[in-house]
Short mmCIF file of C-alpha atoms and ligand atoms in Angstrom, two decimals:
data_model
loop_
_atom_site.label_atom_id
_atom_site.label_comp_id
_atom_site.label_asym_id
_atom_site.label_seq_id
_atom_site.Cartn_x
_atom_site.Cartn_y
_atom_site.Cartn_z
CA UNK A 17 1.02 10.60 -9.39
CA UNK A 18 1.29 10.07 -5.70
CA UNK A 19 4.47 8.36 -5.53
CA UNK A 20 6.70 9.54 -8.87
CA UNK A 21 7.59 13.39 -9.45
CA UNK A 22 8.58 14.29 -13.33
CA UNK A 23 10.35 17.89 -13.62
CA UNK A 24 11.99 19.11 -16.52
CA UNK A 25 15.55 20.96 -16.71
CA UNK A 26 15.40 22.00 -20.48
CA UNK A 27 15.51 19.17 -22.32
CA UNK A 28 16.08 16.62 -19.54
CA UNK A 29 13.59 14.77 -17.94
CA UNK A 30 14.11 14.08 -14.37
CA UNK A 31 11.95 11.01 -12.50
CA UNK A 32 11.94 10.67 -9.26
CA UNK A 33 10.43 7.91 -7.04
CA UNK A 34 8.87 9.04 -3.85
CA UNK A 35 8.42 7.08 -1.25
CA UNK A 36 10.49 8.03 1.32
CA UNK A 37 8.56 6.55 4.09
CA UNK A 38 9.39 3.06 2.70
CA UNK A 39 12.83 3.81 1.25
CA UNK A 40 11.11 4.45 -1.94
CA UNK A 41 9.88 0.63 -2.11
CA UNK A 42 8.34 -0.73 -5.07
CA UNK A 43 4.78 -1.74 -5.13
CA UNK A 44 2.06 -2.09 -7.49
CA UNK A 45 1.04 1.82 -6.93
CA UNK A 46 4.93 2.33 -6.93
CA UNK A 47 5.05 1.17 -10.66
CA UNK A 48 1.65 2.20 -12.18
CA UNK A 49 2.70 5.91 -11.15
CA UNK A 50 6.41 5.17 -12.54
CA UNK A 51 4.74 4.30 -15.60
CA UNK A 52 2.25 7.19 -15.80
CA UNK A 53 6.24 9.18 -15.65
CA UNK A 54 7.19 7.32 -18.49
CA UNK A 55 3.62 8.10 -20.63
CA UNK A 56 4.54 11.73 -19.72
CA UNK A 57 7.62 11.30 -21.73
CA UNK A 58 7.82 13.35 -25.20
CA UNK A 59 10.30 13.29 -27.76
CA UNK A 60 11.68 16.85 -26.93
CA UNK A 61 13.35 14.77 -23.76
CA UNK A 62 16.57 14.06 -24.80
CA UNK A 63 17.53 12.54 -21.68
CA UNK A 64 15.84 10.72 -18.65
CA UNK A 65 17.49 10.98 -15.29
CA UNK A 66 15.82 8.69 -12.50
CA UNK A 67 16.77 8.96 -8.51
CA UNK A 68 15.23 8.38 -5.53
CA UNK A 69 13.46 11.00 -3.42
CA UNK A 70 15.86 11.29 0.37
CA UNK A 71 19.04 11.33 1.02
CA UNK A 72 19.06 7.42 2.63
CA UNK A 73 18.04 5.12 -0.56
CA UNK A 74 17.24 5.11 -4.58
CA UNK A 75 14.75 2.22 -3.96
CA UNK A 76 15.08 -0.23 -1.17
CA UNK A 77 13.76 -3.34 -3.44
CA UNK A 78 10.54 -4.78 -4.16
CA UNK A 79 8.09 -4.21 -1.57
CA UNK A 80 8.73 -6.83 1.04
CA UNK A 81 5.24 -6.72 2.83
CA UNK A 82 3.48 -6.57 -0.27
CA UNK A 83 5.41 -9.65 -1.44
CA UNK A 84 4.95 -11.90 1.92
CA UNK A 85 1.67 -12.81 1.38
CA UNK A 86 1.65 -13.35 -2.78
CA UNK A 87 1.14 -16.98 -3.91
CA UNK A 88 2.39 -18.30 -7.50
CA UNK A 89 0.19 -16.49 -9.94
CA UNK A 90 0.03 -13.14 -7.60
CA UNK A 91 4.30 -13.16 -7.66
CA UNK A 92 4.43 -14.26 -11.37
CA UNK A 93 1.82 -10.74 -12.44
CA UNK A 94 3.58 -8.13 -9.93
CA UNK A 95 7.06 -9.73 -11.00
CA UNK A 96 5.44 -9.28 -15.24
CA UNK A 97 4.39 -5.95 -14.20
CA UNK A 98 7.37 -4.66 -13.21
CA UNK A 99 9.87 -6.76 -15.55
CA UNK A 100 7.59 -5.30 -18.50
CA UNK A 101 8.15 -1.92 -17.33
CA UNK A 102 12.15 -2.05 -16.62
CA UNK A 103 12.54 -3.42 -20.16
CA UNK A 104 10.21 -0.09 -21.51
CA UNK A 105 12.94 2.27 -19.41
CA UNK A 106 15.89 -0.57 -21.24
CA UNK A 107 14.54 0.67 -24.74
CA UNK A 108 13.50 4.11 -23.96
CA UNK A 109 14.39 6.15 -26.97
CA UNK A 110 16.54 8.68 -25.15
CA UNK A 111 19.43 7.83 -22.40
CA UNK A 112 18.48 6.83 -19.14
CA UNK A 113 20.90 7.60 -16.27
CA UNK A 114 20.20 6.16 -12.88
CA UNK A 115 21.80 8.59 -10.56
CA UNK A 116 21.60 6.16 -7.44
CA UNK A 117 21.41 8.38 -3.97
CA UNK A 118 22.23 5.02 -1.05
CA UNK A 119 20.58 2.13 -1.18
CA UNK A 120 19.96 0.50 -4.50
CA UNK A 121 18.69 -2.94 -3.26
CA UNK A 122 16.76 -6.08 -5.02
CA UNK A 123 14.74 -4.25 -7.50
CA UNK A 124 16.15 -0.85 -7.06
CA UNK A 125 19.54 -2.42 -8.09
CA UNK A 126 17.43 -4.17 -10.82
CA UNK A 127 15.86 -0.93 -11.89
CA UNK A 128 19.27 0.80 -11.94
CA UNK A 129 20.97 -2.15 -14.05
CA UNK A 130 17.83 -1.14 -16.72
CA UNK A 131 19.36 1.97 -17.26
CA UNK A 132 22.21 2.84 -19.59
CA UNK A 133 24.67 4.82 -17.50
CA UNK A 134 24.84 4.66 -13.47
CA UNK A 135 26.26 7.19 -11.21
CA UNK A 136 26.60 7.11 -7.24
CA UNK A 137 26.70 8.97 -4.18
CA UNK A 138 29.32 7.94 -1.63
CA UNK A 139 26.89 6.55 0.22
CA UNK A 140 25.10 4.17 -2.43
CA UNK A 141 24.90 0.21 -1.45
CA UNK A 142 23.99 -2.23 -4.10
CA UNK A 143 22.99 -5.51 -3.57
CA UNK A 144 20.49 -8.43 -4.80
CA UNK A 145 19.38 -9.72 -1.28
CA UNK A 146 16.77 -12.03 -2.62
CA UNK A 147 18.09 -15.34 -1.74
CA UNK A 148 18.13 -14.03 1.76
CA UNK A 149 14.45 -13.73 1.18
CA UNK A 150 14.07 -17.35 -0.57
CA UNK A 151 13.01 -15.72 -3.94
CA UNK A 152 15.31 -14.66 -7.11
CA UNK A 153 15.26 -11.34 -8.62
CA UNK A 154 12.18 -10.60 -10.79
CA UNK A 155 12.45 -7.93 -12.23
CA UNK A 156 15.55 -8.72 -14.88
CA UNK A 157 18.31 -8.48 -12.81
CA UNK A 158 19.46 -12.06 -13.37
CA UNK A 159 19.81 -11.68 -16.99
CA UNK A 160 21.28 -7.73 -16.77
CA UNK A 161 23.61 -8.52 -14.03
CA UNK A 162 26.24 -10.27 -15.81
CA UNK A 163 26.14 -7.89 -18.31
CA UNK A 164 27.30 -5.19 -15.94
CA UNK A 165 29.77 -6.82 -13.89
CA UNK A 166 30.74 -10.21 -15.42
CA UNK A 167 29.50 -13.32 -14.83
CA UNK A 168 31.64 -14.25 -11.56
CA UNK A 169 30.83 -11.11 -9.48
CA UNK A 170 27.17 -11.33 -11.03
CA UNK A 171 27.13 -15.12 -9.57
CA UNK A 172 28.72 -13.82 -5.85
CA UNK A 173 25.98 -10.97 -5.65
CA UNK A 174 23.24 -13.19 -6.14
CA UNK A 175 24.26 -16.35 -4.69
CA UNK A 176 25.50 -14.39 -1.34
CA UNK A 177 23.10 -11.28 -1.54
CA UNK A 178 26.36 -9.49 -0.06
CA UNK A 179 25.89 -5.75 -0.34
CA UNK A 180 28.50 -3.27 -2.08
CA UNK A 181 29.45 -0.07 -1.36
CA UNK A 182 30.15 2.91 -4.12
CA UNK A 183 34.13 2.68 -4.08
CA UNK A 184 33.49 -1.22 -4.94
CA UNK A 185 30.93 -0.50 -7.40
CA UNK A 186 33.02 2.16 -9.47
CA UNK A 187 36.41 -0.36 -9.22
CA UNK A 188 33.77 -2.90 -11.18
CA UNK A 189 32.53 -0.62 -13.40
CA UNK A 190 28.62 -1.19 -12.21
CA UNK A 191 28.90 2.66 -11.93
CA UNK A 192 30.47 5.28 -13.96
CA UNK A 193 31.51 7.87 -11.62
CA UNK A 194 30.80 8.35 -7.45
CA UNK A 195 30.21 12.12 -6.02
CA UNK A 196 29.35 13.63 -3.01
CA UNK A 197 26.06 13.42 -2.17
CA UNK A 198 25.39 17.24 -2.22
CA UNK A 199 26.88 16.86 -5.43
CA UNK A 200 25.40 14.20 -7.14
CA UNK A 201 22.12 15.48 -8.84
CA UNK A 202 24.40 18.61 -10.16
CA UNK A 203 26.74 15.57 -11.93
CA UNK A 204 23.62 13.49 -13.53
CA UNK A 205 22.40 16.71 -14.59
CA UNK A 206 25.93 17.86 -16.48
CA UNK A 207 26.31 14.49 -18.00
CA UNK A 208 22.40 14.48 -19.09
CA UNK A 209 23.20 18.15 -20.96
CA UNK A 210 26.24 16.92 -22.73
CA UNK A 211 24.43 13.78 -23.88
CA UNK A 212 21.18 16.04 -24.55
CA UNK A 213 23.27 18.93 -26.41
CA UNK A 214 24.38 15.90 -29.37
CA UNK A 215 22.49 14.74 -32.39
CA UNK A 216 19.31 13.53 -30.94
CA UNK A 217 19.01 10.93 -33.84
CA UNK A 218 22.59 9.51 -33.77
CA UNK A 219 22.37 9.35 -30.04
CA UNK A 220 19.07 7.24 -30.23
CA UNK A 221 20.95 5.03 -33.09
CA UNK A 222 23.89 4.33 -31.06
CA UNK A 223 21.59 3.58 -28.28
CA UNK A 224 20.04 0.87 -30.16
CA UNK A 225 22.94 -0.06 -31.78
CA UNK A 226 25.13 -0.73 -28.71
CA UNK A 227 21.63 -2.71 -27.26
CA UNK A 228 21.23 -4.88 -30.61
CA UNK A 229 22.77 -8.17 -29.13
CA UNK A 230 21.14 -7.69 -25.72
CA UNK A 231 17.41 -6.95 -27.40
CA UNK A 232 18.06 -10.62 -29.20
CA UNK A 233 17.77 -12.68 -26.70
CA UNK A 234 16.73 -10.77 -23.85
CA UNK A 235 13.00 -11.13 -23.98
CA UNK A 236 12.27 -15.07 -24.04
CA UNK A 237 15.12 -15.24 -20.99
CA UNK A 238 13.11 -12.99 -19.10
CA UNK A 239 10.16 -14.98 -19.66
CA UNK A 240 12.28 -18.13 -18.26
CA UNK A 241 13.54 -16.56 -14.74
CA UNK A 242 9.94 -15.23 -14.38
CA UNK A 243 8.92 -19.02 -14.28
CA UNK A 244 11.60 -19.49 -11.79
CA UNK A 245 10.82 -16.87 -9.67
CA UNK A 246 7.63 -17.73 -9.67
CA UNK A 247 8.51 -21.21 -8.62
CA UNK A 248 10.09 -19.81 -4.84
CA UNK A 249 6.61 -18.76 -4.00
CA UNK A 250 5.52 -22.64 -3.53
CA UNK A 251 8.22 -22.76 -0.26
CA UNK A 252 8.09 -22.51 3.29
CA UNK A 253 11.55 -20.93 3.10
CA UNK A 254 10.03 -17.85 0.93
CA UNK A 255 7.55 -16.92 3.58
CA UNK A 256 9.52 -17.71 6.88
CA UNK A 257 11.69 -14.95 5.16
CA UNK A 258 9.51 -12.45 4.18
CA UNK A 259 7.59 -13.05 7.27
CA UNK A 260 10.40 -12.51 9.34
CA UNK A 261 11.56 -9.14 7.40
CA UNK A 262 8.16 -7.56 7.77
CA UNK A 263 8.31 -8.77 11.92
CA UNK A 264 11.93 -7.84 12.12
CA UNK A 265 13.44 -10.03 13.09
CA UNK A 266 16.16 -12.88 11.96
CA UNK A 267 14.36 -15.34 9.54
CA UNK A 268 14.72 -19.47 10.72
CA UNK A 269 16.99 -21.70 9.48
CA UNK A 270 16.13 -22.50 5.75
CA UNK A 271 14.33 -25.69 5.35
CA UNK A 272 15.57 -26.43 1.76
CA UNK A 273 11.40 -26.91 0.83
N1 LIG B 1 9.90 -3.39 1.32
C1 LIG B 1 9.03 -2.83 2.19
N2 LIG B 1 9.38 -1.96 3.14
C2 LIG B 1 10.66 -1.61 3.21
C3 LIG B 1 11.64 -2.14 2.33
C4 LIG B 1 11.21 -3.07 1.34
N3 LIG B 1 12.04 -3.61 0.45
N4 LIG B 1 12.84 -1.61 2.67
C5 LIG B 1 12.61 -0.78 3.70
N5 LIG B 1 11.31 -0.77 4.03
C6 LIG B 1 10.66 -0.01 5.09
C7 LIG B 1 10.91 -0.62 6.45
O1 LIG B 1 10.02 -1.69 6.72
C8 LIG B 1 10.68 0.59 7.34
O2 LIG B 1 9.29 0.79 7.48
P1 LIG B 1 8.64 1.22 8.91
O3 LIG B 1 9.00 0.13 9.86
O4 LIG B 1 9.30 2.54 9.23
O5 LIG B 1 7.17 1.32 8.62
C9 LIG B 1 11.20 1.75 6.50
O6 LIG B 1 11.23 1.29 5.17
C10 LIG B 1 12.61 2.14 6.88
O7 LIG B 1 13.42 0.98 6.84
P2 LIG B 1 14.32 0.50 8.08
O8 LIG B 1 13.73 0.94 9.37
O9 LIG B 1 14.58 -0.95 7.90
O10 LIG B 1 15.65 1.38 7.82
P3 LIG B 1 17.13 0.96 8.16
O11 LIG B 1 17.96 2.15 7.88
O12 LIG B 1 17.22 0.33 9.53
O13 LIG B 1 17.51 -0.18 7.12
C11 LIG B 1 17.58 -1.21 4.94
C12 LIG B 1 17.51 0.11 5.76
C13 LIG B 1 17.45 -0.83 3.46
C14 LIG B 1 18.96 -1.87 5.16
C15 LIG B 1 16.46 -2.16 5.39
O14 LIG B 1 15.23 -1.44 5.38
C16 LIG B 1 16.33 -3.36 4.52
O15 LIG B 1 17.10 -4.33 4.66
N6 LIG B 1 15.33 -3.37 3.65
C17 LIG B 1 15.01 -4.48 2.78
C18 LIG B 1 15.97 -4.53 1.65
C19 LIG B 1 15.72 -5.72 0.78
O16 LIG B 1 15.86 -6.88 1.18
N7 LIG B 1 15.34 -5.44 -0.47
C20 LIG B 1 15.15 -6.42 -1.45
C21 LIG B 1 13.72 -6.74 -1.52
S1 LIG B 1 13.46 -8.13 -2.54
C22 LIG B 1 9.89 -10.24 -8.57
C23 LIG B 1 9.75 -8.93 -8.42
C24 LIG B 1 10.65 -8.23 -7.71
C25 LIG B 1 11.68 -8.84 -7.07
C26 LIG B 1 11.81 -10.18 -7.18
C27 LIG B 1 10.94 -10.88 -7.94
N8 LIG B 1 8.92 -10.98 -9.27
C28 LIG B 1 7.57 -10.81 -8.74
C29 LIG B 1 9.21 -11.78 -10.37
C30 LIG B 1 12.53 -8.07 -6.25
C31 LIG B 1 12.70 -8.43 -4.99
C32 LIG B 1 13.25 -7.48 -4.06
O17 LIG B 1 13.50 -6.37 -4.36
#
């Protein structure tokens, strides 16, 4: 795995994406190696902690220069991919805590919405900057958003793209608890023991008990926004976006086609 690092502390499991050099973005080798984590996985893991590798960012989003150049059906299998694999960490036997270490953007907030408890450093931002980029998000986040923060912040985050800073986050309960960043890893990893030190099988029933309503409709939704996203990658404001982002520099005016 060139891009995903799985250690063990006891019986927690600790993921971490590496890709520093990209702000741990996500692309197809980003995944395939997150998955190859998640294979790793056995049952003596009572809890899963995933973070970011640096100090700056948990996972800057969905690999912008990856994305610029995808057409319909290209978008639709990378968006699949990566949807499929959020919903595996979603109904993971064991807790998952996202311990998110600065910038949890697009798909890194999606990824971090997937898990069942998230923690921050002070220096976490969280934000679903897609319409910026003329796409939606693709990997779940429109369905897990409201969820997490009700449906009227869910709507401002993803119809503005506004970013949010830890002290917001916590007052909205997106995250549980905000540290230092020195600190942080030390917190995931005393809230992973506690959880890991309980029943293992009560834990995984009230896991699954608590996700019951979410699991019923959850799948066939996902299947819907996947159309949708799919659907931004037939405009000229989707790539005068991307373009821009991967030339940095300010995208043009949107077009509305
Ligand atoms: N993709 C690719 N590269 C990225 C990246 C990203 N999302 N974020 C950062 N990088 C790269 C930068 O290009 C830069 O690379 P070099 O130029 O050094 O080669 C390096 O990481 C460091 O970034 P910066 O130089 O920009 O660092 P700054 O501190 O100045 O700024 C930043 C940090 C996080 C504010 C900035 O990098 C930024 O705005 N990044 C983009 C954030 C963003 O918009 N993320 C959302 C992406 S959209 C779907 C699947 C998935 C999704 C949607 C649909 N389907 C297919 C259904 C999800 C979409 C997204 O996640």
């Amino acid at each position: 795995m060139q891009y995903t690092r799985l250690e063990r502390n006891g019986n927690v499991a600790i993921v971490t994406i590496d890709r520093p050099d990209a702000l741990n973005a996500l692309n197809d080798a980003v995944l395939d190696d997150l998955a190859t984590a998640l294979d790793a996985l056995e049952q003596k893991d009572r809890c899963l902690i995933i973070t970011g590798a640096g100090s700056k960012s948990f996972i800057a989003g969905a690999d912008i220069a990856v994305m610029k150049d995808q057409n319909k059906l290209e978008a639709v299998a990378f968006g699949k991919k990566g949807s499929d694999l959020f919903r595996r960490i979603e109904t993971l036997p064991m807790p998952v805590i996202a311990a998110v270490n600065g910038y949890a953007l697009g798909g890194g907030f999606e990824l971090a919405m997937a898990c069942d408890i998230r923690i921050a450093s002070e220096n976490a931002v969280f934000a679903l900057p897609e319409v910026t980029l003329g796409i939606i998000p693709g990997f779940g986040g429109t369905q897990r958003i409201a969820k997490v923060v009700g449906a009227s912040m869910a709507k401002e985050m993803l119809f503005s793209g506004r970013r949010m800073k830890a002290d917001e986050a916590k007052s909205c309960g997106l995250v549980n608890a905000v540290y230092e960043p020195e600190t942080l890893m030390e917190e995931a990893g005393k809230l992973a023991s506690r959880i890991a030190a309980n029943a293992p099988i009560a834990v995984r029933a009230a896991k699954t008990a608590v996700n019951l309503r979410t699991d019923a409709d959850l799948d066939a939704d996902l299947e819907v926004a996947m159309q949708l996203y799919g659907s931004c990658y037939e405009t000229a404001d989707q790539k005068n976006a991307m373009t821009a982002f991967v030339e940095k520099r300010k995208p043009e005016p949107f077009e509305d086609r």
